[in-house]
Short mmCIF file of C-alpha atoms and ligand atoms in Angstrom, two decimals:
data_model
loop_
_atom_site.label_atom_id
_atom_site.label_comp_id
_atom_site.label_asym_id
_atom_site.label_seq_id
_atom_site.Cartn_x
_atom_site.Cartn_y
_atom_site.Cartn_z
CA MET A 1 -1.93 6.73 17.46
CA PHE A 2 -2.46 5.36 13.49
CA SER A 3 -4.42 1.74 13.46
CA ARG A 4 -2.36 -1.00 11.78
CA LEU A 5 -3.67 -4.38 10.30
CA ALA A 6 -1.84 -7.54 9.46
CA PHE A 7 -3.41 -8.15 5.92
CA LYS A 8 -4.24 -11.97 5.53
CA GLY A 9 -6.39 -13.63 3.20
CA PHE A 10 -3.25 -14.00 0.84
CA SER A 11 -3.26 -17.43 -0.84
CA ARG A 12 0.18 -17.89 -2.18
CA ALA A 13 0.61 -17.72 -5.92
CA ALA A 14 3.76 -19.77 -7.53
CA SER A 15 5.76 -16.72 -9.03
CA THR A 16 7.57 -18.60 -11.54
CA THR A 17 7.30 -22.24 -13.45
CA THR A 18 9.89 -23.67 -15.66
CA SER A 19 8.03 -25.55 -17.25
CA ARG A 20 8.36 -23.82 -21.10
CA THR A 21 6.37 -26.26 -23.24
CA PHE A 22 2.65 -24.42 -22.71
CA THR A 23 0.29 -27.33 -22.26
CA PRO A 24 -3.07 -27.98 -21.50
CA SER A 25 -1.56 -28.90 -18.14
CA THR A 26 0.75 -25.77 -17.81
CA LEU A 27 -2.48 -23.39 -19.13
CA SER A 28 -4.30 -24.95 -16.41
CA HIS A 29 -1.38 -24.01 -13.97
CA LEU A 30 -1.22 -20.69 -14.86
CA ASN A 31 -5.09 -20.03 -14.85
CA HIS A 32 -4.64 -21.04 -11.29
CA ILE A 33 -1.61 -18.65 -10.62
CA ARG A 34 -3.77 -16.18 -12.37
CA SER A 35 -7.16 -16.41 -10.35
CA LEU A 36 -5.00 -16.61 -7.31
CA SER A 37 -3.20 -13.05 -8.79
CA THR A 38 -7.27 -11.81 -9.56
CA GLN A 39 -7.98 -12.86 -5.53
CA SER A 40 -4.89 -11.07 -4.65
CA ARG A 41 -5.86 -7.66 -6.17
CA GLN A 42 -9.26 -7.65 -5.16
CA LEU A 43 -8.28 -7.95 -1.90
CA ILE A 44 -5.09 -5.27 -1.99
CA ASP A 45 -8.08 -3.63 -4.04
CA ASN A 46 -10.83 -3.80 -0.99
CA ALA A 47 -7.79 -2.53 1.45
CA VAL A 48 -7.15 0.52 0.32
CA ASN A 49 -10.92 1.36 -0.15
CA ALA A 50 -12.41 0.73 3.14
CA HIS A 51 -10.16 4.06 4.56
CA PRO A 52 -9.51 7.28 3.21
CA ILE A 53 -6.17 7.36 3.92
CA VAL A 54 -3.86 3.72 3.20
CA LEU A 55 -0.68 3.51 4.10
CA PHE A 56 1.75 0.67 3.07
CA MET A 57 5.23 0.39 5.07
CA LYS A 58 7.73 -1.04 6.43
CA GLY A 59 6.72 -1.58 10.23
CA LYS A 60 4.12 -0.11 12.45
CA PRO A 61 3.18 3.79 12.21
CA SER A 62 4.86 3.63 16.15
CA ALA A 63 7.58 2.00 15.56
CA PRO A 64 8.56 1.64 11.51
CA LEU A 65 11.22 -0.41 10.08
CA CYS A 66 12.97 1.78 7.56
CA GLY A 67 13.38 5.20 6.92
CA PHE A 68 11.64 5.79 3.61
CA SER A 69 8.85 4.76 5.78
CA ARG A 70 9.30 6.80 9.33
CA ALA A 71 9.38 9.68 6.92
CA VAL A 72 5.98 9.26 4.92
CA VAL A 73 4.69 9.32 8.84
CA GLN A 74 6.13 12.06 10.10
CA ILE A 75 4.90 13.99 7.02
CA LEU A 76 1.44 12.21 7.40
CA ASP A 77 1.58 13.56 10.90
CA VAL A 78 3.03 16.89 10.52
CA GLN A 79 0.45 17.74 8.25
CA GLY A 80 -2.22 17.13 10.61
CA ALA A 81 -4.38 13.75 8.39
CA ASP A 82 -6.45 12.50 10.54
CA PRO A 83 -4.95 9.14 12.58
CA GLU A 84 -8.54 7.77 12.82
CA LYS A 85 -8.76 8.42 8.99
CA ILE A 86 -5.63 5.95 8.28
CA ARG A 87 -4.91 2.83 8.36
CA ALA A 88 -1.59 1.35 8.43
CA TYR A 89 -0.05 -2.28 7.01
CA ASP A 90 3.27 -3.59 7.65
CA CYS A 91 4.78 -5.65 4.78
CA LEU A 92 7.58 -6.88 6.61
CA GLU A 93 4.93 -8.87 8.26
CA ASP A 94 2.64 -10.67 4.71
CA ASP A 95 5.11 -11.59 1.55
CA GLN A 96 2.15 -12.29 -0.49
CA LEU A 97 1.12 -8.35 0.27
CA ARG A 98 4.54 -7.11 0.08
CA ASN A 99 5.56 -8.29 -4.14
CA GLY A 100 1.54 -7.74 -4.91
CA ILE A 101 0.98 -3.96 -3.91
CA LYS A 102 4.13 -2.96 -6.43
CA GLU A 103 2.02 -5.21 -8.66
CA TYR A 104 -1.09 -3.52 -7.70
CA SER A 105 -0.16 -0.62 -8.18
CA ASP A 106 2.70 -0.67 -11.33
CA TRP A 107 4.97 0.84 -8.16
CA PRO A 108 8.13 -0.90 -7.70
CA THR A 109 8.33 0.33 -3.75
CA ILE A 110 7.18 0.60 -0.02
CA PRO A 111 5.87 3.04 1.55
CA GLN A 112 3.03 3.48 -0.52
CA VAL A 113 0.05 6.28 0.36
CA TYR A 114 -3.59 6.16 -1.42
CA VAL A 115 -5.56 8.46 -0.74
CA ASN A 116 -10.21 7.77 -1.40
CA GLY A 117 -9.12 4.67 -3.41
CA ASP A 118 -6.20 6.67 -5.29
CA PHE A 119 -2.16 6.14 -5.37
CA VAL A 120 -0.75 8.77 -4.30
CA GLY A 121 2.67 8.40 -4.42
CA GLY A 122 5.99 6.75 -1.80
CA CYS A 123 8.36 9.27 0.55
CA ASP A 124 10.12 11.04 -2.94
CA ILE A 125 6.07 12.26 -4.19
CA LEU A 126 4.99 12.90 -0.61
CA LEU A 127 7.31 14.74 0.43
CA SER A 128 7.64 16.60 -2.55
CA MET A 129 4.08 18.26 -2.28
CA HIS A 130 4.64 18.23 1.54
CA GLN A 131 7.05 20.99 0.42
CA SER A 132 4.80 22.45 -2.30
CA GLY A 133 1.84 22.64 -0.46
CA GLU A 134 -0.02 20.17 -2.38
CA LEU A 135 -0.08 17.49 -0.27
CA SER A 136 -1.93 20.12 1.98
CA GLU A 137 -4.78 21.07 0.06
CA LEU A 138 -5.05 16.88 -1.12
CA LEU A 139 -5.97 16.83 2.59
CA LYS A 140 -7.90 19.31 3.04
CA ASN A 141 -10.47 19.18 0.25
CA LYS A 142 -11.13 15.29 1.34
CA GLN A 143 -11.50 16.28 4.38
CA LEU A 144 -9.06 14.36 6.55
CA LEU A 145 -7.66 16.94 8.58
CA LEU A 146 -7.74 16.60 12.76
CA PRO A 147 -10.07 19.38 12.39
CA ILE A 148 -7.34 21.41 14.48
CA ALA A 149 -5.66 21.75 11.75
CA GLU A 150 -8.30 22.86 9.11
N1 GSH B 1 12.39 6.58 -3.54
C1 GSH B 1 11.59 5.77 -2.76
C2 GSH B 1 12.58 5.29 -1.69
C3 GSH B 1 11.15 3.45 -1.19
C4 GSH B 1 12.07 2.14 -1.24
O1 GSH B 1 13.54 2.23 -2.09
N2 GSH B 1 12.19 1.95 -1.33
C5 GSH B 1 12.68 0.36 -0.68
C6 GSH B 1 13.57 0.14 -0.06
S1 GSH B 1 12.92 -0.23 1.67
C7 GSH B 1 11.54 -0.61 -1.43
O2 GSH B 1 10.11 -1.32 -1.13
N3 GSH B 1 12.32 -2.09 -1.90
C8 GSH B 1 11.36 -3.71 -2.07
C9 GSH B 1 11.05 -4.18 -1.13
O3 GSH B 1 11.90 -4.26 0.15
O4 GSH B 1 10.19 -4.94 -1.39
C10 GSH B 1 10.59 6.26 -1.85
O5 GSH B 1 10.15 7.36 -3.39
O6 GSH B 1 9.38 5.91 -1.84
S1 FES B 2 14.27 -1.25 4.23
FE1 FES B 2 16.00 -0.24 3.71
S2 FES B 2 15.65 1.14 3.19
FE2 FES B 2 13.96 0.08 3.83
#
């Protein structure tokens, strides 16, 4: 079974400002936004690097709430990825994470898969890598397979 951890600790940053004129006070407001964004980035960075395989998805691995997320869970399962080495985050539980992860990776959608801190891709890329054998090679090289699947 995959483990799941709700992503806590995000501070809510305003995404827009209605002011069109940059006064010292609005600039200070923007700095505030930037610092919160940096904080969010750091939290995501910590999460991405805390486990060999990190999956940002909708729902839980045991109960995905979107077909794309379900497909990625199934691909990792079929590949024989070691569940102990996977940490999944439910982006539907945290809007800051749902938006922040897209900014972090510069990738517009969920699911997102990271291996050893590197962004690998979403559903289409994982599926393509699965079919080509590239995913198998990656997981094998990084020693992320269950012993029986090696
Ligand atoms: N082609 C994408 C499919 C994933 C996708 O389109 N996700 C959408 C719908 S679940 C998404 O994340 N939209 C933004 C959102 O819901 O925040 C992939 O390869 O991963
Ligand atoms: S939640 Fe509708 S396509 Fe993913």
